[in-house]
Coordinates of C-alpha atoms in Angstrom, one line a residue:
X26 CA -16.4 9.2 -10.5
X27 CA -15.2 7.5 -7.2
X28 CA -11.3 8.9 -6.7
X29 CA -9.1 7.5 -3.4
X30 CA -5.7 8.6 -3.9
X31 CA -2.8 7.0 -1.3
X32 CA 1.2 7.2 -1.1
X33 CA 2.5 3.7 -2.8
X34 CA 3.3 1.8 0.5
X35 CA 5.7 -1.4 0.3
X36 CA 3.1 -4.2 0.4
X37 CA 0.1 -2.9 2.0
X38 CA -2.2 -4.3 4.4
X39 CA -5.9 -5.3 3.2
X40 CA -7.3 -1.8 4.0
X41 CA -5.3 0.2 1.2
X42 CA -6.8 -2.6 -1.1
X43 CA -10.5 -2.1 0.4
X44 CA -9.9 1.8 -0.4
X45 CA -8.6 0.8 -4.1
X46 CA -11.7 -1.6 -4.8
X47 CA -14.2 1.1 -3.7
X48 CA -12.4 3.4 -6.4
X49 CA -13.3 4.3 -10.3
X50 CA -10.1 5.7 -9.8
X51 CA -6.6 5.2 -7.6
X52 CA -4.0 7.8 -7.6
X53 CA -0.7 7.0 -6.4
X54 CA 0.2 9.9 -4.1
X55 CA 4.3 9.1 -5.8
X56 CA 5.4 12.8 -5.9
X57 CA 4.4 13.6 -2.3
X58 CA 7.8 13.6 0.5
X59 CA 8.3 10.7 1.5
X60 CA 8.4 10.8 5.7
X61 CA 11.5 10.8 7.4
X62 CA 10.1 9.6 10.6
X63 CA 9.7 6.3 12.2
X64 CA 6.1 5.6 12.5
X65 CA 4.6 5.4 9.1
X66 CA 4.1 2.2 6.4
X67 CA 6.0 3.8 3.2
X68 CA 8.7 1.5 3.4
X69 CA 7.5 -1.3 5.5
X70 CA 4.9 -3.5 6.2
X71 CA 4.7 -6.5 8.9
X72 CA 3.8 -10.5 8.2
X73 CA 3.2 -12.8 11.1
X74 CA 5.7 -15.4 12.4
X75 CA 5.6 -17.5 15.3
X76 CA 6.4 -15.2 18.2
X77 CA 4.1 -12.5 16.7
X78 CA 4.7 -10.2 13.7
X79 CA 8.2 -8.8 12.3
X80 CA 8.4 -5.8 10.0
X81 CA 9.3 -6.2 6.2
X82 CA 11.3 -2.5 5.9
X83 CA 12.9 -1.6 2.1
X84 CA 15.7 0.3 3.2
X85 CA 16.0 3.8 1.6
X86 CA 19.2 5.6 1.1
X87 CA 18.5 9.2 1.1
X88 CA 15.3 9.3 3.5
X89 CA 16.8 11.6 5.5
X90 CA 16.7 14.3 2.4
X91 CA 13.2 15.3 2.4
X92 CA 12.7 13.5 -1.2
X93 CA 9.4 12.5 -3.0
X94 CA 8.3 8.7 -3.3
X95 CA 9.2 9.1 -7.0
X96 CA 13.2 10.3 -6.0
X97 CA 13.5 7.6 -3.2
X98 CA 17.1 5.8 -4.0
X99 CA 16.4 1.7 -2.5
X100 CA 20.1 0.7 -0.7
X101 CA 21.2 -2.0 -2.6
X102 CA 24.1 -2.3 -0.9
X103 CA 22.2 -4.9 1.8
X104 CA 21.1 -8.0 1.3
X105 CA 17.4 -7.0 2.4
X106 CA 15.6 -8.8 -0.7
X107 CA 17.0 -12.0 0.3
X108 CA 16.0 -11.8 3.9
X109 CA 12.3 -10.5 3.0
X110 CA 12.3 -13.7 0.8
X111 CA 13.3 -16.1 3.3
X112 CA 11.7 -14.3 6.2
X113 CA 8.1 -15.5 3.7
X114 CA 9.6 -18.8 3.3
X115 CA 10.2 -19.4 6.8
X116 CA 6.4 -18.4 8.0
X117 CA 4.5 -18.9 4.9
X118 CA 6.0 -22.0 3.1
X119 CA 3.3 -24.3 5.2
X120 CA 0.2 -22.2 4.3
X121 CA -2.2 -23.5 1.7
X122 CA -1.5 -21.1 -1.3
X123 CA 2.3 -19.9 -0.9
X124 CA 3.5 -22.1 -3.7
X125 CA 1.0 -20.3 -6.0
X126 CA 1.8 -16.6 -4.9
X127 CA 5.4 -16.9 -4.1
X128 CA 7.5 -16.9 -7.2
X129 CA 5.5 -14.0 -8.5
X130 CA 6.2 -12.1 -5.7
X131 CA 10.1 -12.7 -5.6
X132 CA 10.4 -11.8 -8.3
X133 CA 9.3 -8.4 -7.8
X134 CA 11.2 -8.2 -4.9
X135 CA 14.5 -9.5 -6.4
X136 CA 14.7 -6.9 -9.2
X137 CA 16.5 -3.5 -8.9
X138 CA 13.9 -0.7 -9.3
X139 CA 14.6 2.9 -9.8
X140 CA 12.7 3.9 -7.2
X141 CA 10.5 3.1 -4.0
X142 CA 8.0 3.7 -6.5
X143 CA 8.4 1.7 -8.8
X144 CA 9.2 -1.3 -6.8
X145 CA 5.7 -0.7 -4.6
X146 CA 3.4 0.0 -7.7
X147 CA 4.7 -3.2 -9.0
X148 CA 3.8 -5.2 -6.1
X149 CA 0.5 -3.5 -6.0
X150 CA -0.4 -4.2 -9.7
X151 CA 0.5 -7.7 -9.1
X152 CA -1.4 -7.9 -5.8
X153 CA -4.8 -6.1 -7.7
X154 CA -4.7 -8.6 -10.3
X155 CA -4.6 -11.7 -7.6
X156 CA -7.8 -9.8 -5.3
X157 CA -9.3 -9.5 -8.9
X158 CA -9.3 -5.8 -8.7
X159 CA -9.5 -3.6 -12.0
X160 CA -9.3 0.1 -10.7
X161 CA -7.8 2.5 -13.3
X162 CA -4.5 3.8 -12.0
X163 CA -3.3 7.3 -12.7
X164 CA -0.1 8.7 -10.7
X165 CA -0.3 12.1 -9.0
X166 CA 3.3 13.5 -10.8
X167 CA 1.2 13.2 -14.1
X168 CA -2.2 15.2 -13.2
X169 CA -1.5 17.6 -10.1
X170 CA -0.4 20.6 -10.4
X171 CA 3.0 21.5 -10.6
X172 CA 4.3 23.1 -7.0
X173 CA 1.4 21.9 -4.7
X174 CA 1.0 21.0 -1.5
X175 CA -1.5 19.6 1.1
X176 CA -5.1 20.4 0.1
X177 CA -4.3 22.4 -2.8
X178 CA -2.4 19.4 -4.7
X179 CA -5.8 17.1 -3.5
X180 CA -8.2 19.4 -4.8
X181 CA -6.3 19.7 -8.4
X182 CA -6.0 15.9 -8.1
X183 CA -9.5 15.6 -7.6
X184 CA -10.7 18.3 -10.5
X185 CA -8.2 16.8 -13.0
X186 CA -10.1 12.9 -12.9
X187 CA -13.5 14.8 -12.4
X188 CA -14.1 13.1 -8.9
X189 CA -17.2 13.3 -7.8
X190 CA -16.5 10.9 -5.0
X191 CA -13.8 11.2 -2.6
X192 CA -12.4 7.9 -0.1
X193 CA -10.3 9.2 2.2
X194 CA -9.0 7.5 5.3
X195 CA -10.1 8.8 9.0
X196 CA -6.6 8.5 10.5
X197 CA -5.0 11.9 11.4
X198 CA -2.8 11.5 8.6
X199 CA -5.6 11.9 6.6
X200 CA -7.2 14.6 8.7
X201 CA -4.9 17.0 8.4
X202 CA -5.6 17.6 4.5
X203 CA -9.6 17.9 5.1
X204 CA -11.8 20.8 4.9
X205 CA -15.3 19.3 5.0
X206 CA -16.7 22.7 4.5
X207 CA -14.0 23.0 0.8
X208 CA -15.4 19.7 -0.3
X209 CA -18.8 21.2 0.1
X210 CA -18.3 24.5 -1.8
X211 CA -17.2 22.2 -4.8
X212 CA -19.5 19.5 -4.7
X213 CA -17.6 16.5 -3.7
X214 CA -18.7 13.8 -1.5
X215 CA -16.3 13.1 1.0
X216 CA -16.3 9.0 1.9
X217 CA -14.6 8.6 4.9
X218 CA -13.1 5.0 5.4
X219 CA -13.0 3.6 8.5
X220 CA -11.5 -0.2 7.6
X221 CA -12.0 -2.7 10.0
X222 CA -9.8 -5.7 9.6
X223 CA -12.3 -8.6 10.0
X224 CA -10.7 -12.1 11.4
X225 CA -9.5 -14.9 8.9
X226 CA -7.5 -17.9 9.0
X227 CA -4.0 -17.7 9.7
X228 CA -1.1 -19.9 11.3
X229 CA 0.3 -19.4 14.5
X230 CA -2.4 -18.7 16.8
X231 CA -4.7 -16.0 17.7
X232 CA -5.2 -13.8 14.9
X233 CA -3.5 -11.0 14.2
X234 CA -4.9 -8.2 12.2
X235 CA -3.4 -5.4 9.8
X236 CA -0.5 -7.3 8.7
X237 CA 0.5 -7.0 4.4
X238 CA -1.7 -8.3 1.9
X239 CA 0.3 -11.2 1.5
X240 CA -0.6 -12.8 4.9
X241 CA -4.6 -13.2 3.4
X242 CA -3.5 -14.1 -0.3
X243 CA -1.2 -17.1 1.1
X244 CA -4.1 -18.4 3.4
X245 CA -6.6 -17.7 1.3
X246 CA -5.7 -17.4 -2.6
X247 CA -8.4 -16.8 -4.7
X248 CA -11.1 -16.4 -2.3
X249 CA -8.9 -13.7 -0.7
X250 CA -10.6 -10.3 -2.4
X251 CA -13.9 -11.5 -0.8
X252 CA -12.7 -11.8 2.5
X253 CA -11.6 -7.7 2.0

């Protein structure tokens, strides 16, 4: 059994997808703290415009409260739904598949979800089903044990869906959890990913890689899980 397991980012970029493909089995990482700090993708991702890129950020009320994925609390207060919305109108609306993907997508963004969560897994789901992906989804709250943390929690993760197989990702992030030598003593192959983005067809210019998925899936459509 091939097992990645990943926190569930707000419209990821075409690596995370790669990672899920690979997978028997993709464990949303939801009852892991979600960071406090500024450089990470939990929240955000980035789309392309016409000066470059801008970033797509969900913004959290209680971020600063060292909470899980799964007790994130979305601001609804804003009107930041309407201006990711138009924000994909205004750079997508002339690419060759946006009518298609577009309504789908709003949608999910539009509706008030409990959670950061709930909102991400949503888009996720939706975004497997367009790249053609059918990798079981488990969530870590459901099959880790209860008070775990760092390599413990991924090594009862990994014995609860009888991984054999394990995709990780090389980034320090990633690091920081991995004992080569543990993975060893139980028998687990440890896969480590190392994505690189390769060039498509975009607008505006040079292209620009590790934006969100929906940057390939509105210039490509269908044909946009192959080019993963």
């Amino acid at each position: 059994m091939i097992v990645s397991i990943h926190q569930p980012n707000y419209m990821p970029w075409l690596g995370f997808f790669d990672k899920v493909k690979q997978s028997d089995i993709f464990v949303v990482f939801d009852d892991v703290q979600f960071p406090r700090g500024k450089n990470h993708f939990g929240h955000r991702n980035k789309i392309k415009t016409n000066t470059g890129t801008k970033w797509l950020t969900v913004p959290i009320k209680n971020k600063s409260d060292m909470v899980s994925f799964n007790d994130t609390i979305i601001n609804y207060d804003t009107d930041w739904q309407d201006k990711h919305c138009k924000l994909m109108i205004d750079f997508y609306n002339n690419t060759p598949y946006f009518s298609e993907y577009h309504f789908p997508i709003f949608n999910i963004i539009q509706e008030q979800h409990s959670s950061l969560t709930e909102l991400s897994v949503k888009l996720i789901k939706y975004f497997m089903k367009e790249l053609n992906i059918d990798t079981e989804i488990v969530y870590s709250s459901s099959i880790s044990g209860l008070g775990l943390s760092g390599s413990d929690k991924i090594f009862s993760i990994l014995e609860n869906t009888k991984a054999k197989d394990y995709i990780t990702g090389s980034g320090p992030g990633s690091k920081r959890y991995i004992d080569e030598e543990e993975f060893k003593k139980r028998d687990i192959n440890l896969i480590w990913q190392d994505y690189e983005c390769k060039e498509y067809n975009q607008s505006f210019g040079d292209f620009i890689p590790y934006l969100s998925v929906v940057d390939l899936l509105f210039n490509y459509g269908k044909e946009a899980g192959e080019v993963i």
